[in-house]
Amino acid sequence: MGRKVILATCSLNQWALDFDGNLERILRSIEIAKSQGAKYRLGPELEICGYGCADHFYESDTLLHCFQVLRKLLESPVTQDIICDVGMSVTLLTTSRCNYTCIGSEICAELWNPRSPHVDMGLDGVEIFTNSSASYHELRKADHRVNLVKSATTKSGGIYMLANQKGCDGDRLYYDGCATVAINGDIVAQGRQFSLDDVLLTQTQNSMPVTFEMSHGLLIYPLLHCVQEYEHKPCHRVKVDFSLSDCDDVYLPTHQPIEWQFHTPEEEISLGPACWLWDYLRRSGQAGFLLPLSGGVDSSSTACIVYSMCVLVCQAVRDGNSQVLEDVQRVVNDVSYTPRDPRELCGRIFTTCYMASENSSEGTRNRAKELASQVGSSHMNLNIDMAVKGMLGIFSMVTGKCPQFRANGGSTRENLALQNVQARIRMILAYLFAQLSQWAEGKPGGLLVLGSANVDESLTGYFTKYDCSSADINPIGGISKTDLRSFLQYCVEQFQLTALKSIMAAPPTAELEPLTDGQVSQTDESDMGMTYSELSVIGRLRKISKCGPYSMFCKLIHTWREALSPLQVAAKVKHFFQMYSVNRHKMTTVTPSYHAESYGPDDNRFDLRPFLYNTRWSWQFRAIDNQVGI
């Protein structure tokens, strides 16, 4: 015999140090939970102060304001007649006994620990496990999280509830919701992973297939075998004079498992960065985005993510989301505006700019123009040759020297410097137009500059320091070129952006060197000395597998044995580490990027390594040579 227990877990779009907003969203989620009959409400990790406070956690102000908000919650009539699990920067891990029902709490990281607290808690009689989480999005990560939740109750039974932060908390991470409830190893409730709603509630209304009769201090679970035989650490208990269930509510049906609906990686790229961009835009106080659109895969991917954001905004407004409507009206500075068409919305908040030079081809110009037309952005064509000649004129006037491209007899240093001048002028012009284009049209506000360097290019430093990769934010900086290509194909089918077909068919090129008979002669993979797919493999080995040059070589001679000889593998490994170490300094100024891959080289948070290396790698490369037999 079981009793009905209505439990609510939620995903909140909290913001670091936004105590007013965080309190409002917490209270709103409790109101929703109570309106649906829940007796217990679980919130995400550190929801009072926000998860991304970083060094602000050390400030006494943060602690003070957390307790002030906690007092507001305790005094509010909204929090009466319900158990509310809220988190702040001072917490205690406890378990609570409620009329023979035992609730145990663990925090986000403990679920991923090989000896999670729920193991001992389950052995000590806990029936309901709760996890206030702040688990950020990475491509292909959701299935791992779901499997951990399922496994937590597969062996010992009970209910596991996971609440998760959602949205951009103020930095590179996007927390992707997915509030989850599992019973005896089965998923019974799934919250949305990507949404523009600030408050999302997920609840279950099931009878637990357990008895509430105590036996030697432990509860009896149908799936639990010989629990008493295992040693476990007793948990501290806090008694609560509150009942989760009604004694008269018995003989309920057991739970019904659901099949978890996972997004494809292409859908994740379309949704995650788009939600992150929307949070950033509405909270920044700016009027939209400006993107240097080159007509290549990377900048086109950024444009498609902005378009996907506009699709989500229009859909949220159609669904009656008053907060999104209020936000978009503030962004466009029009309280009467209601977005209905993504292309029309793009035209109001998204500016694209093709910056041509004498080295640009008609093909890239036309591809950029066609894509801009299909997404609906306000598009500009401009030529940077005058600015480039002005910069070089200053140099020639001072030095008496006139640098030449390699194709015209110049040295490698001259060739690289001439490419960098073009790239950096594009960055300067992007910020100029971002700051003043609204002013030129008599509109208030400025635009956020979007970057479009992918994770593989950042890994090797294949970009100019302070060029168009230098932007305010970069939605694709944590995504590989391989995944971006798949994403663009998805956009062709999902959004009917047919201009992307010719973009995907063209070879990736920076177009910074002179054309040959009007055709592009420079390609990215030729410049880098390896393919993008090879870079993805190397990137994962460097970061995830923690490989240096020698151990990476030892792995790759087996991985690539069908395509490359040991000598060729050695050459690629050496070439990569030389590029990586020479260009590592660029990571200290890289644009903040959406975190989507665990092998990203972002120096500020996820990849703490030196930026001044001995680029000869003499000991390491000698070990490789000895292995090859050189």
GROMACS .gro file of N, CA and C in nm, residues 387-481:
model
  285
  387ALA      N    1   4.112   5.208  -4.548
  387ALA     CA    2   4.168   5.206  -4.413
  387ALA      C    3   4.300   5.130  -4.409
  388VAL      N    4   4.307   5.017  -4.481
  388VAL     CA    5   4.432   4.940  -4.485
  388VAL      C    6   4.545   5.022  -4.545
  389LYS      N    7   4.518   5.088  -4.656
  389LYS     CA    8   4.621   5.170  -4.721
  389LYS      C    9   4.664   5.286  -4.632
  390GLY      N   10   4.568   5.340  -4.556
  390GLY     CA   11   4.604   5.447  -4.464
  390GLY      C   12   4.699   5.400  -4.356
  391MET      N   13   4.672   5.282  -4.299
  391MET     CA   14   4.760   5.226  -4.195
  391MET      C   15   4.898   5.197  -4.251
  392LEU      N   16   4.904   5.133  -4.368
  392LEU     CA   17   5.033   5.099  -4.427
  392LEU      C   18   5.107   5.226  -4.470
  393GLY      N   19   5.032   5.329  -4.509
  393GLY     CA   20   5.095   5.456  -4.545
  393GLY      C   21   5.168   5.517  -4.428
  394ILE      N   22   5.110   5.508  -4.309
  394ILE     CA   23   5.178   5.560  -4.189
  394ILE      C   24   5.308   5.484  -4.166
  395PHE      N   25   5.300   5.350  -4.178
  395PHE     CA   26   5.420   5.268  -4.157
  395PHE      C   27   5.529   5.304  -4.259
  396SER      N   28   5.490   5.318  -4.385
  396SER     CA   29   5.588   5.349  -4.490
  396SER      C   30   5.648   5.488  -4.471
  397MET      N   31   5.568   5.582  -4.425
  397MET     CA   32   5.617   5.717  -4.403
  397MET      C   33   5.722   5.719  -4.292
  398VAL      N   34   5.703   5.636  -4.190
  398VAL     CA   35   5.797   5.634  -4.077
  398VAL      C   36   5.923   5.555  -4.109
  399THR      N   37   5.907   5.439  -4.176
  399THR     CA   38   6.020   5.347  -4.195
  399THR      C   39   6.083   5.357  -4.333
  400GLY      N   40   6.009   5.410  -4.428
  400GLY     CA   41   6.058   5.410  -4.565
  400GLY      C   42   6.049   5.275  -4.633
  401LYS      N   43   5.980   5.182  -4.571
  401LYS     CA   44   5.964   5.046  -4.624
  401LYS      C   45   5.818   5.022  -4.661
  402CYS      N   46   5.797   4.940  -4.763
  402CYS     CA   47   5.661   4.905  -4.806
  402CYS      C   48   5.650   4.753  -4.811
  403PRO      N   49   5.586   4.691  -4.710
  403PRO     CA   50   5.577   4.544  -4.706
  403PRO      C   51   5.495   4.489  -4.822
  404GLN      N   52   5.531   4.366  -4.863
  404GLN     CA   53   5.464   4.302  -4.976
  404GLN      C   54   5.415   4.163  -4.936
  405PHE      N   55   5.306   4.120  -5.002
  405PHE     CA   56   5.259   3.983  -4.983
  405PHE      C   57   5.362   3.884  -5.038
  406ARG      N   58   5.357   3.763  -4.988
  406ARG     CA   59   5.447   3.658  -5.035
  406ARG      C   60   5.429   3.635  -5.185
  407ALA      N   61   5.305   3.645  -5.231
  407ALA     CA   62   5.277   3.626  -5.374
  407ALA      C   63   5.345   3.733  -5.460
  408ASN      N   64   5.379   3.846  -5.398
  408ASN     CA   65   5.444   3.955  -5.471
  408ASN      C   66   5.592   3.969  -5.436
  409GLY      N   67   5.648   3.861  -5.376
  409GLY     CA   68   5.790   3.861  -5.345
  409GLY      C   69   5.825   3.896  -5.203
  410GLY      N   70   5.726   3.917  -5.117
  410GLY     CA   71   5.754   3.952  -4.978
  410GLY      C   72   5.792   3.832  -4.893
  411SER      N   73   5.845   3.862  -4.775
  411SER     CA   74   5.885   3.757  -4.682
  411SER      C   75   5.763   3.705  -4.604
  412THR      N   76   5.789   3.600  -4.527
  412THR     CA   77   5.681   3.544  -4.445
  412THR      C   78   5.632   3.646  -4.343
  413ARG      N   79   5.726   3.722  -4.286
  413ARG     CA   80   5.687   3.824  -4.188
  413ARG      C   81   5.602   3.933  -4.251
  414GLU      N   82   5.639   3.976  -4.368
  414GLU     CA   83   5.560   4.077  -4.438
  414GLU      C   84   5.420   4.024  -4.470
  415ASN      N   85   5.417   3.902  -4.518
  415ASN     CA   86   5.291   3.840  -4.559
  415ASN      C   87   5.194   3.832  -4.441
  416LEU      N   88   5.246   3.787  -4.325
  416LEU     CA   89   5.162   3.773  -4.206
  416LEU      C   90   5.116   3.909  -4.155
  417ALA      N   91   5.206   4.007  -4.155
  417ALA     CA   92   5.170   4.140  -4.106
  417ALA      C   93   5.061   4.203  -4.192
  418LEU      N   94   5.068   4.186  -4.322
  418LEU     CA   95   4.967   4.242  -4.411
  418LEU      C   96   4.831   4.177  -4.391
  419GLN      N   97   4.831   4.047  -4.360
  419GLN     CA   98   4.703   3.980  -4.329
  419GLN      C   99   4.646   4.033  -4.197
  420ASN      N  100   4.733   4.051  -4.098
  420ASN     CA  101   4.686   4.096  -3.966
  420ASN      C  102   4.630   4.237  -3.969
  421VAL      N  103   4.688   4.324  -4.051
  421VAL     CA  104   4.637   4.461  -4.062
  421VAL      C  105   4.491   4.459  -4.108
  422GLN      N  106   4.462   4.379  -4.210
  422GLN     CA  107   4.324   4.369  -4.259
  422GLN      C  108   4.230   4.318  -4.149
  423ALA      N  109   4.274   4.213  -4.080
  423ALA     CA  110   4.188   4.151  -3.980
  423ALA      C  111   4.160   4.247  -3.864
  424ARG      N  112   4.263   4.323  -3.823
  424ARG     CA  113   4.245   4.413  -3.709
  424ARG      C  114   4.160   4.535  -3.746
  425ILE      N  115   4.173   4.581  -3.867
  425ILE     CA  116   4.088   4.693  -3.910
  425ILE      C  117   3.942   4.651  -3.911
  426ARG      N  118   3.915   4.527  -3.947
  426ARG     CA  119   3.777   4.478  -3.943
  426ARG      C  120   3.722   4.482  -3.801
  427MET      N  121   3.807   4.450  -3.703
  427MET     CA  122   3.762   4.456  -3.564
  427MET      C  123   3.729   4.600  -3.524
  428ILE      N  124   3.815   4.694  -3.561
  428ILE     CA  125   3.793   4.835  -3.527
  428ILE      C  126   3.663   4.885  -3.590
  429LEU      N  127   3.642   4.851  -3.716
  429LEU     CA  128   3.520   4.895  -3.784
  429LEU      C  129   3.396   4.830  -3.724
  430ALA      N  130   3.408   4.703  -3.683
  430ALA     CA  131   3.294   4.635  -3.621
  430ALA      C  132   3.250   4.710  -3.495
  431TYR      N  133   3.345   4.749  -3.411
  431TYR     CA  134   3.309   4.821  -3.289
  431TYR      C  135   3.260   4.962  -3.318
  432LEU      N  136   3.315   5.025  -3.421
  432LEU     CA  137   3.267   5.158  -3.457
  432LEU      C  138   3.120   5.154  -3.497
  433PHE      N  139   3.086   5.060  -3.585
  433PHE     CA  140   2.947   5.049  -3.629
  433PHE      C  141   2.856   5.000  -3.516
  434ALA      N  142   2.909   4.915  -3.428
  434ALA     CA  143   2.828   4.867  -3.316
  434ALA      C  144   2.791   4.982  -3.222
  435GLN      N  145   2.884   5.074  -3.203
  435GLN     CA  146   2.859   5.186  -3.112
  435GLN      C  147   2.773   5.296  -3.175
  436LEU      N  148   2.787   5.318  -3.305
  436LEU     CA  149   2.727   5.437  -3.365
  436LEU      C  150   2.619   5.412  -3.470
  437SER      N  151   2.598   5.289  -3.513
  437SER     CA  152   2.497   5.267  -3.618
  437SER      C  153   2.357   5.300  -3.567
  438GLN      N  154   2.327   5.269  -3.440
  438GLN     CA  155   2.198   5.306  -3.384
  438GLN      C  156   2.185   5.458  -3.376
  439TRP      N  157   2.293   5.524  -3.336
  439TRP     CA  158   2.294   5.670  -3.328
  439TRP      C  159   2.270   5.732  -3.466
  440ALA      N  160   2.333   5.673  -3.570
  440ALA     CA  161   2.318   5.727  -3.705
  440ALA      C  162   2.174   5.718  -3.754
  441GLU      N  163   2.099   5.621  -3.702
  441GLU     CA  164   1.959   5.604  -3.740
  441GLU      C  165   1.863   5.672  -3.644
  442GLY      N  166   1.918   5.745  -3.547
  442GLY     CA  167   1.834   5.814  -3.451
  442GLY      C  168   1.772   5.724  -3.348
  443LYS      N  169   1.834   5.610  -3.322
  443LYS     CA  170   1.781   5.514  -3.225
  443LYS      C  171   1.871   5.510  -3.102
  444PRO      N  172   1.817   5.477  -2.986
  444PRO     CA  173   1.899   5.468  -2.864
  444PRO      C  174   1.975   5.336  -2.857
  445GLY      N  175   2.078   5.334  -2.773
  445GLY     CA  176   2.148   5.209  -2.743
  445GLY      C  177   2.259   5.176  -2.840
  446GLY      N  178   2.332   5.071  -2.805
  446GLY     CA  179   2.440   5.020  -2.890
  446GLY      C  180   2.419   4.874  -2.919
  447LEU      N  181   2.511   4.817  -2.994
  447LEU     CA  182   2.501   4.676  -3.033
  447LEU      C  183   2.617   4.597  -2.974
  448LEU      N  184   2.589   4.473  -2.937
  448LEU     CA  185   2.694   4.381  -2.892
  448LEU      C  186   2.760   4.319  -3.014
  449VAL      N  187   2.894   4.321  -3.017
  449VAL     CA  188   2.967   4.261  -3.128
  449VAL      C  189   2.981   4.111  -3.102
  450LEU      N  190   2.942   4.031  -3.201
  450LEU     CA  191   2.951   3.886  -3.190
  450LEU      C  192   3.076   3.834  -3.260
  451GLY      N  193   3.144   3.741  -3.195
  451GLY     CA  194   3.260   3.675  -3.255
  451GLY      C  195   3.221   3.545  -3.320
  452SER      N  196   3.314   3.488  -3.398
  452SER     CA  197   3.282   3.363  -3.468
  452SER      C  198   3.407   3.279  -3.493
  453ALA      N  199   3.493   3.268  -3.391
  453ALA     CA  200   3.606   3.175  -3.398
  453ALA      C  201   3.565   3.045  -3.332
  454ASN      N  202   3.588   2.931  -3.399
  454ASN     CA  203   3.547   2.802  -3.341
  454ASN      C  204   3.653   2.749  -3.246
  455VAL      N  205   3.620   2.642  -3.176
  455VAL     CA  206   3.709   2.591  -3.071
  455VAL      C  207   3.841   2.539  -3.129
  456ASP      N  208   3.837   2.484  -3.250
  456ASP     CA  209   3.960   2.428  -3.309
  456ASP      C  210   4.057   2.539  -3.347
  457GLU      N  211   4.006   2.649  -3.401
  457GLU     CA  212   4.094   2.761  -3.435
  457GLU      C  213   4.153   2.825  -3.311
  458SER      N  214   4.076   2.831  -3.204
  458SER     CA  215   4.129   2.884  -3.079
  458SER      C  216   4.239   2.795  -3.025
  459LEU      N  217   4.220   2.665  -3.041
  459LEU     CA  218   4.317   2.568  -2.991
  459LEU      C  219   4.454   2.588  -3.054
  460THR      N  220   4.458   2.615  -3.184
  460THR     CA  221   4.586   2.633  -3.254
  460THR      C  222   4.628   2.779  -3.261
  461GLY      N  223   4.538   2.871  -3.224
  461GLY     CA  224   4.569   3.012  -3.238
  461GLY      C  225   4.562   3.059  -3.382
  462TYR      N  226   4.482   2.990  -3.465
  462TYR     CA  227   4.470   3.028  -3.606
  462TYR      C  228   4.370   3.143  -3.619
  463PHE      N  229   4.408   3.255  -3.565
  463PHE     CA  230   4.333   3.379  -3.581
  463PHE      C  231   4.426   3.492  -3.539
  464THR      N  232   4.393   3.612  -3.580
  464THR     CA  233   4.474   3.728  -3.546
  464THR      C  234   4.431   3.782  -3.410
  465LYS      N  235   4.528   3.806  -3.325
  465LYS     CA  236   4.496   3.866  -3.196
  465LYS      C  237   4.439   4.006  -3.219
  466TYR      N  238   4.322   4.031  -3.159
  466TYR     CA  239   4.250   4.158  -3.174
  466TYR      C  240   4.198   4.178  -3.317
  467ASP      N  241   4.152   4.068  -3.378
  467ASP     CA  242   4.081   4.082  -3.506
  467ASP      C  243   3.933   4.063  -3.479
  468CYS      N  244   3.857   4.015  -3.577
  468CYS     CA  245   3.713   3.997  -3.557
  468CYS      C  246   3.681   3.886  -3.458
  469SER      N  247   3.783   3.808  -3.419
  469SER     CA  248   3.760   3.713  -3.310
  469SER      C  249   3.749   3.787  -3.178
  470SER      N  250   3.797   3.911  -3.173
  470SER     CA  251   3.784   3.995  -3.054
  470SER      C  252   3.648   4.063  -3.060
  471ALA      N  253   3.559   4.017  -2.977
  471ALA     CA  254   3.422   4.067  -2.977
  471ALA      C  255   3.373   4.074  -2.833
  472ASP      N  256   3.247   4.104  -2.815
  472ASP     CA  257   3.191   4.105  -2.680
  472ASP      C  258   3.165   3.964  -2.631
  473ILE      N  259   3.102   3.882  -2.714
  473ILE     CA  260   3.076   3.742  -2.681
  473ILE      C  261   3.081   3.660  -2.809
  474ASN      N  262   3.103   3.530  -2.791
  474ASN     CA  263   3.116   3.440  -2.907
  474ASN      C  264   3.032   3.315  -2.882
  475PRO      N  265   2.921   3.298  -2.952
  475PRO     CA  266   2.834   3.181  -2.927
  475PRO      C  267   2.889   3.049  -2.979
  476ILE      N  268   2.992   3.051  -3.066
  476ILE     CA  269   3.043   2.924  -3.122
  476ILE      C  270   3.186   2.894  -3.077
  477GLY      N  271   3.240   2.971  -2.984
  477GLY     CA  272   3.380   2.953  -2.944
  477GLY      C  273   3.411   2.821  -2.877
  478GLY      N  274   3.308   2.748  -2.835
  478GLY     CA  275   3.330   2.618  -2.774
  478GLY      C  276   3.282   2.503  -2.860
  479ILE      N  277   3.263   2.528  -2.990
  479ILE     CA  278   3.205   2.427  -3.079
  479ILE      C  279   3.304   2.396  -3.192
  480SER      N  280   3.318   2.271  -3.227
  480SER     CA  281   3.414   2.229  -3.329
  480SER      C  282   3.361   2.259  -3.469
  481LYS      N  283   3.454   2.268  -3.564
  481LYS     CA  284   3.416   2.292  -3.703
  481LYS      C  285   3.328   2.178  -3.755
   0.00000   0.00000   0.00000
